[in-house]
PDB file of C-alpha atoms in Angstrom:
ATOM      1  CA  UNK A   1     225.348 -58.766 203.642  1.00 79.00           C
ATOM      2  CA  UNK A   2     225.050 -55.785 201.383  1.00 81.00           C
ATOM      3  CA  UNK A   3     225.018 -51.981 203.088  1.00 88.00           C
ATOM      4  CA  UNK A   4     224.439 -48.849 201.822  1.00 92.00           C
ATOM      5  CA  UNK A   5     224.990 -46.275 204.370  1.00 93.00           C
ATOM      6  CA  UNK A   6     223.522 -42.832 203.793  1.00 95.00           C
ATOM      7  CA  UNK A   7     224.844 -39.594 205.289  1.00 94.00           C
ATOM      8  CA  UNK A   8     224.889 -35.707 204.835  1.00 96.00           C
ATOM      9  CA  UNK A   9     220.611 -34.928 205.306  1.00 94.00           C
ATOM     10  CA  UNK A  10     219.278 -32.416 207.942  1.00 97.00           C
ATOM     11  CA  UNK A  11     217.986 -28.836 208.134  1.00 98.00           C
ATOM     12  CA  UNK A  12     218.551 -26.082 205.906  1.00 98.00           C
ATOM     13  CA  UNK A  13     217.046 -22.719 205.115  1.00 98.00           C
ATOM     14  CA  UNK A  14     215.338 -22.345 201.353  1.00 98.00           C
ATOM     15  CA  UNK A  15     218.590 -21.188 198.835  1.00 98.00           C
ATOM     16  CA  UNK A  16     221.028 -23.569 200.786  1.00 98.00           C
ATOM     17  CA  UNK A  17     222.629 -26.333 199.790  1.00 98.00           C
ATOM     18  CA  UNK A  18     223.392 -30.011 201.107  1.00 98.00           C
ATOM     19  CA  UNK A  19     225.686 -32.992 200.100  1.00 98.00           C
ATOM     20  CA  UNK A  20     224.344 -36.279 200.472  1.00 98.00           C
ATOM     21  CA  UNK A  21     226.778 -39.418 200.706  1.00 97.00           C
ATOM     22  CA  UNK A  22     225.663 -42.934 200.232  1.00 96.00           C
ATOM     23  CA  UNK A  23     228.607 -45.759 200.306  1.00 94.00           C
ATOM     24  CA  UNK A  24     228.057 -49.378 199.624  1.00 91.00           C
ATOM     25  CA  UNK A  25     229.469 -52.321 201.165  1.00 85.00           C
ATOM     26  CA  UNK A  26     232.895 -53.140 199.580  1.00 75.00           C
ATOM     27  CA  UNK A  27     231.147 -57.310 199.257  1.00 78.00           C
ATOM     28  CA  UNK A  28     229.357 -56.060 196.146  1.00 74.00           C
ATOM     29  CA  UNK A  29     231.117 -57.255 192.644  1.00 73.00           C
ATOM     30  CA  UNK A  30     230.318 -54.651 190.281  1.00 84.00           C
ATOM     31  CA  UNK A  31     227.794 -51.887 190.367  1.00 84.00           C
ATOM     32  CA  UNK A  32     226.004 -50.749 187.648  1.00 90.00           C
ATOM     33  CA  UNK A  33     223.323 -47.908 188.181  1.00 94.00           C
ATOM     34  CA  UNK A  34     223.268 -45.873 191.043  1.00 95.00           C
ATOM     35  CA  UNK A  35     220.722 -42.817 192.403  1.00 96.00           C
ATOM     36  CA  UNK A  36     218.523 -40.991 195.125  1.00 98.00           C
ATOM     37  CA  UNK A  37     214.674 -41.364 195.198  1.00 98.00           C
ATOM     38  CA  UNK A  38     213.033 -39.667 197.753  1.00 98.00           C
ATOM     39  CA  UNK A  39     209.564 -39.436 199.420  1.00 98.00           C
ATOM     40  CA  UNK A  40     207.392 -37.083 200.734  1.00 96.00           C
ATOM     41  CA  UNK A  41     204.546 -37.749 202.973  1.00 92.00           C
ATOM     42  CA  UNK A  42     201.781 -38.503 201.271  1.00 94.00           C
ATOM     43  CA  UNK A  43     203.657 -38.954 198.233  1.00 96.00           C
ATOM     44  CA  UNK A  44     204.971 -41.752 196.134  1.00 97.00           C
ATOM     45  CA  UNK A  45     208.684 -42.064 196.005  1.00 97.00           C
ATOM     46  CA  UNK A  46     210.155 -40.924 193.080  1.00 98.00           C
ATOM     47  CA  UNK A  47     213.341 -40.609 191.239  1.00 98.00           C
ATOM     48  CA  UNK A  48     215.594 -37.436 191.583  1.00 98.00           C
ATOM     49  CA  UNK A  49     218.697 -38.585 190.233  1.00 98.00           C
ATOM     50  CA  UNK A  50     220.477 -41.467 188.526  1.00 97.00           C
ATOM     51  CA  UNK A  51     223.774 -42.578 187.459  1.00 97.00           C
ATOM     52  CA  UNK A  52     225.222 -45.090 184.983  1.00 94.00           C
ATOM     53  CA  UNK A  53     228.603 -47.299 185.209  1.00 91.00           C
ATOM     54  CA  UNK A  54     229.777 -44.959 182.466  1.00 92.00           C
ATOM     55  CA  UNK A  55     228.712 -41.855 183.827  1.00 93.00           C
ATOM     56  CA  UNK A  56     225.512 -40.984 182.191  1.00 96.00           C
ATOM     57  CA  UNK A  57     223.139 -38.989 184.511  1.00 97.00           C
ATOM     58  CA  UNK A  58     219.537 -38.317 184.324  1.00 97.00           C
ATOM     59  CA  UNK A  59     217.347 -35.930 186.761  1.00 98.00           C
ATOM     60  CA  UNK A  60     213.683 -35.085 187.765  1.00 98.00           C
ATOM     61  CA  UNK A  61     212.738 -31.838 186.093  1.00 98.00           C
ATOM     62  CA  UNK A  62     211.881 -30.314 189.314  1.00 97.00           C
ATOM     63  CA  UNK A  63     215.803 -30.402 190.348  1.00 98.00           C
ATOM     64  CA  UNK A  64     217.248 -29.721 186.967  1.00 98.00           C
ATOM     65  CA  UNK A  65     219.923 -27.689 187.165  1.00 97.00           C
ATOM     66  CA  UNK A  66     220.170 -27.456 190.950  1.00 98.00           C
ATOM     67  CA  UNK A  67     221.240 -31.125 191.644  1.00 98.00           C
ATOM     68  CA  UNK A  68     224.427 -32.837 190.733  1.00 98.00           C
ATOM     69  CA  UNK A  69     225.028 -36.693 190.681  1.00 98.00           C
ATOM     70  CA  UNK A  70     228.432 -37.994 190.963  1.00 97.00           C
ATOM     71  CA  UNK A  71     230.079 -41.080 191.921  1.00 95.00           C
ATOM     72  CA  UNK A  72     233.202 -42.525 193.156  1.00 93.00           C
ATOM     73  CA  UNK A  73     233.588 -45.919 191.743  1.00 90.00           C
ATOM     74  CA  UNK A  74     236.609 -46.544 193.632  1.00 89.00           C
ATOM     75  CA  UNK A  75     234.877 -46.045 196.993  1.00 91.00           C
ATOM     76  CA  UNK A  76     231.253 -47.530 195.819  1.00 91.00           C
ATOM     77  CA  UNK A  77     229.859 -44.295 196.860  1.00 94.00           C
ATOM     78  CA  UNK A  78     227.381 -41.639 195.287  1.00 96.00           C
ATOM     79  CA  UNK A  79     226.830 -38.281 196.037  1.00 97.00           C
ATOM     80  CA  UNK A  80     224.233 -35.917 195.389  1.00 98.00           C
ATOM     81  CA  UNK A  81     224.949 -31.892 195.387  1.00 98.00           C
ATOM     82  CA  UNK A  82     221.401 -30.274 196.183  1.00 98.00           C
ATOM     83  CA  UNK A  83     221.519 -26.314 196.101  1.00 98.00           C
ATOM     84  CA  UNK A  84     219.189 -23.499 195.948  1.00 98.00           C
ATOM     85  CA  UNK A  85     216.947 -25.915 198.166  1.00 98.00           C
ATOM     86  CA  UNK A  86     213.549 -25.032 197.919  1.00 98.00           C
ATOM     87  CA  UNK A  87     210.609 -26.105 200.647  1.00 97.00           C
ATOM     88  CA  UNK A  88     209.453 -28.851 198.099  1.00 97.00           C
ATOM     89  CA  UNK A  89     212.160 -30.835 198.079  1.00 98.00           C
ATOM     90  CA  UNK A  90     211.513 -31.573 201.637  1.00 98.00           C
ATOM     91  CA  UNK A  91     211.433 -35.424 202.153  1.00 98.00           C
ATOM     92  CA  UNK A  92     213.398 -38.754 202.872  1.00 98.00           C
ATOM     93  CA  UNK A  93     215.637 -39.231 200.605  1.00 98.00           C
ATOM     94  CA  UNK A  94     216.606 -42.991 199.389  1.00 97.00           C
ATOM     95  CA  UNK A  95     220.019 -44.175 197.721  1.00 97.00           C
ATOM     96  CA  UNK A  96     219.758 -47.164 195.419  1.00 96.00           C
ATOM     97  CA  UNK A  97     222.374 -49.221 194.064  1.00 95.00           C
ATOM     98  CA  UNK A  98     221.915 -51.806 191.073  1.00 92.00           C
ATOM     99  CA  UNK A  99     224.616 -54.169 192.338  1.00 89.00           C
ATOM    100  CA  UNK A 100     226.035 -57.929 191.457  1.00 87.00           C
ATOM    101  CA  UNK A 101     226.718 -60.038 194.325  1.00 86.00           C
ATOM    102  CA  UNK A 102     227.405 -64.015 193.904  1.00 87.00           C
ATOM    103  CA  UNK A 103     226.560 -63.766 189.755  1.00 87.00           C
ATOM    104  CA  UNK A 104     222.806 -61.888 190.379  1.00 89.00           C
ATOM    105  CA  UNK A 105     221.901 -58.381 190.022  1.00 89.00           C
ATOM    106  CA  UNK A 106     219.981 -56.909 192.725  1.00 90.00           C
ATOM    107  CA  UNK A 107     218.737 -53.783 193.797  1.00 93.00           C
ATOM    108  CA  UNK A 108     219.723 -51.931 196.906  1.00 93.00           C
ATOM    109  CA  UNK A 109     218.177 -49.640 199.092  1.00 95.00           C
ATOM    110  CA  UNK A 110     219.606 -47.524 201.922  1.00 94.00           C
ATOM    111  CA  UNK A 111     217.655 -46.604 204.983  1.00 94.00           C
ATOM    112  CA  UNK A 112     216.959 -43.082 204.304  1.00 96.00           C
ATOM    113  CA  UNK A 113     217.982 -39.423 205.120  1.00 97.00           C
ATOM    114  CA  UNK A 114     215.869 -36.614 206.085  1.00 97.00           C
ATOM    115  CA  UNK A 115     216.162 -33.423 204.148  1.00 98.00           C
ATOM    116  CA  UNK A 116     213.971 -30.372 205.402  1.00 98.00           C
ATOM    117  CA  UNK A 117     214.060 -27.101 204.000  1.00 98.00           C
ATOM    118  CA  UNK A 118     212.546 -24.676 205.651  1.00 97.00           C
ATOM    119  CA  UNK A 119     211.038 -21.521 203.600  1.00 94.00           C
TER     120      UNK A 119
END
């Protein structure tokens, strides 16, 4: 069975910064895509950050230039570098992993870490 275990959320003050870890279970073949959605109450989830297999990164507007996306291919893991954490990006935040297991893509989510900032 495929995990994705999700670490590094919590309580911050607005300007701080948090890392967020997500690692997936070493039973996945090959991972392609990789990134952090998260969800506010109330709202819908939506993207933050994504990476490709190759590197390629994409990001919300909103965290432009305050979030960094990285991976570790060698460890199945993604990261996510949040700074100068504003009140807004308060929410649960979601890895997801685009990963083939037994010849199928699927897609992976983990269970969720809480990020509060505080203003």
């Amino acid at each position: 069975q495929v995990q994705l275990v999700e670490s590094g959320g919590g309580l911050v003050q607005a300007g701080g910064s948090l890392r967020l870890s997500c690692a997936a279970s070493r039973n996945i073949f090959s991972i392609n895509a990789m990134g952090w959605y998260r969800q506010a109450p109330g709202k819908q989830r939506e993207l933050v950050a994504a990476i490709t297999s190759r590197g390629s990164t994409n990001y919300a507007d909103s965290v432009k230039g305050r979030f960094t996306i990285s991976r570790d291919n060698a460890k199945n893991t993604v990261y996510l570098q949040m700074n100068s954490l504003k009140p807004e990006d308060t929410a649960v935040y979601y890895c997801n992993v685009e990963g083939l297991v037994a010849g199928t893509w699927y897609d992976y989510w983990g269970q969720g870490t809480q990020v509060t900032v505080s203003s």
